[in-house]
Coordinates of C-alpha atoms in Angstrom, one line a residue:
Q1115 CA 12.9 -22.1 -6.1
V1116 CA 11.7 -18.5 -6.3
Q1117 CA 9.7 -16.6 -3.8
L1118 CA 7.9 -13.4 -5.0
V1119 CA 6.4 -10.6 -3.1
E1120 CA 4.3 -7.8 -4.5
S1121 CA 3.9 -4.4 -3.1
G1122 CA 3.0 -0.9 -4.1
G1123 CA -0.9 -1.5 -4.5
G1124 CA -3.3 0.8 -3.1
L1125 CA -6.2 3.3 -3.7
V1126 CA -5.9 5.9 -6.3
Q1127 CA -8.2 8.1 -8.4
A1128 CA -8.9 7.7 -12.0
G1129 CA -6.2 9.1 -14.0
G1130 CA -3.4 8.6 -11.3
S1131 CA -0.4 6.3 -11.2
L1132 CA 0.9 3.6 -9.1
R1133 CA 4.2 1.5 -9.4
L1134 CA 4.1 -2.1 -8.3
S1135 CA 7.2 -4.0 -7.2
C1136 CA 7.7 -7.7 -7.3
A1137 CA 10.7 -8.7 -5.3
A1138 CA 12.1 -12.0 -5.8
S1139 CA 14.4 -14.2 -3.7
G1140 CA 17.0 -16.5 -5.2
R1141 CA 20.3 -16.2 -7.0
T1142 CA 18.8 -17.2 -10.3
F1143 CA 16.2 -14.5 -10.5
S1144 CA 17.9 -12.9 -13.7
T1145 CA 17.2 -16.3 -15.5
Y1146 CA 13.6 -16.0 -15.2
A1147 CA 10.9 -14.3 -17.2
I1148 CA 8.5 -12.2 -15.1
G1149 CA 4.8 -11.6 -15.9
W1150 CA 2.2 -9.6 -14.2
F1151 CA -1.4 -10.8 -14.0
R1152 CA -4.4 -9.4 -12.5
Q1153 CA -7.8 -10.7 -11.3
P1154 CA -10.7 -7.9 -11.3
P1155 CA -13.5 -8.6 -8.8
G1156 CA -15.6 -11.6 -10.0
K1157 CA -13.6 -12.4 -13.0
E1158 CA -10.8 -14.6 -13.8
R1159 CA -7.3 -13.8 -13.8
E1160 CA -5.8 -12.3 -16.9
F1161 CA -2.5 -11.3 -18.3
V1162 CA -1.3 -7.7 -18.0
A1163 CA 2.5 -7.7 -18.9
A1164 CA 5.6 -9.6 -19.2
I1165 CA 9.3 -9.1 -19.6
T1166 CA 11.8 -11.9 -20.9
W1167 CA 15.2 -12.7 -19.0
S1168 CA 18.3 -12.1 -20.9
A1169 CA 21.9 -13.2 -21.2
D1170 CA 23.0 -10.0 -23.1
N1171 CA 20.9 -7.3 -21.5
I1172 CA 18.4 -7.1 -24.2
Y1173 CA 14.9 -7.5 -22.9
Y1174 CA 11.6 -7.9 -24.7
T1175 CA 8.2 -6.8 -23.2
Y1176 CA 4.7 -7.9 -23.9
Y1177 CA 1.5 -6.2 -22.8
T1178 CA -2.0 -6.9 -23.0
N1179 CA -4.0 -4.2 -25.6
S1180 CA -5.9 -2.6 -22.9
V1181 CA -2.7 -1.4 -21.1
K1182 CA -0.4 -0.6 -23.9
G1183 CA 0.7 2.9 -23.8
R1184 CA -0.3 3.2 -20.1
F1185 CA 1.6 0.6 -18.2
T1186 CA 5.6 -0.2 -18.3
I1187 CA 7.2 -3.3 -17.1
S1188 CA 10.9 -3.2 -16.3
R1189 CA 13.4 -5.1 -14.3
D1190 CA 16.5 -4.5 -12.1
N1191 CA 18.5 -7.8 -11.8
A1192 CA 20.7 -6.2 -9.2
K1193 CA 18.0 -5.8 -6.9
N1194 CA 16.0 -9.0 -7.8
T1195 CA 12.9 -6.7 -8.6
V1196 CA 10.7 -6.2 -11.5
Y1197 CA 8.5 -3.1 -11.8
L1198 CA 5.1 -2.4 -13.4
R1199 CA 4.6 1.3 -13.7
M1200 CA 0.9 2.1 -14.2
N1201 CA -0.1 5.5 -15.5
S1202 CA -3.5 6.9 -16.5
L1203 CA -5.2 4.5 -14.3
K1204 CA -8.9 3.6 -14.9
P1205 CA -11.6 2.2 -12.7
E1206 CA -11.5 -1.1 -15.0
D1207 CA -7.7 -1.6 -13.8
T1208 CA -9.0 -2.3 -10.3
A1209 CA -7.9 -5.9 -9.3
V1210 CA -5.6 -7.9 -7.4
Y1211 CA -2.3 -7.9 -9.3
Y1212 CA 0.1 -10.8 -9.1
C1213 CA 3.7 -11.3 -10.4
A1214 CA 4.9 -14.6 -11.6
A1215 CA 8.2 -16.2 -12.6
G1216 CA 8.9 -18.8 -15.2
R1217 CA 11.7 -20.2 -17.5
L1218 CA 10.2 -18.9 -20.6
S1219 CA 11.8 -18.7 -24.0
R1220 CA 11.1 -16.4 -26.6
D1221 CA 8.7 -18.8 -28.3
S1222 CA 6.8 -19.3 -25.1
N1223 CA 3.2 -17.9 -24.5
Y1224 CA 3.8 -15.2 -22.1
Q1225 CA 0.1 -14.7 -21.8
S1226 CA -0.6 -18.0 -20.4
A1227 CA -0.5 -18.4 -16.5
D1228 CA 0.3 -22.0 -17.1
A1229 CA 3.9 -21.0 -18.4
Y1230 CA 4.8 -19.7 -14.9
D1231 CA 6.1 -21.7 -12.2
Y1232 CA 6.1 -19.3 -9.2
W1233 CA 3.5 -16.8 -8.0
G1234 CA 3.3 -14.0 -5.4
Q1235 CA 0.4 -13.4 -3.1
G1236 CA -0.8 -10.4 -5.0
T1237 CA -1.4 -6.8 -4.1
Q1238 CA -4.7 -4.9 -4.4
V1239 CA -5.1 -1.9 -6.7
T1240 CA -8.3 0.1 -6.4
V1241 CA -9.1 2.8 -8.9
S1242 CA -11.9 5.0 -8.0
S1243 CA -13.8 7.2 -10.5

């Protein structure tokens, strides 16, 4: 089983940056793909970014179109942590951000919340205009 804890959220002005962290417990963290999702106020949860697991240190990343070029997902398996670097933040990025872990393959649908087995509690990101 994997337990996930997000941190790094907060209040930032438009154009600012934040780095979210997703810290995981468990010795098998490196074998899980990790996704970031967000839930804006009054809306459904949506995919943000994901990073594959790898046996050979080659990782693939996926992003929703609205964050491409602004957000970067990365992982440090030695620290059992995945990061989401968010630059050029916009008010529409305001949401609760969740990380999730799952045993996805390259053919999996990384944008589907149903593909992930474990979820964190979320961290609030608020971007003021």
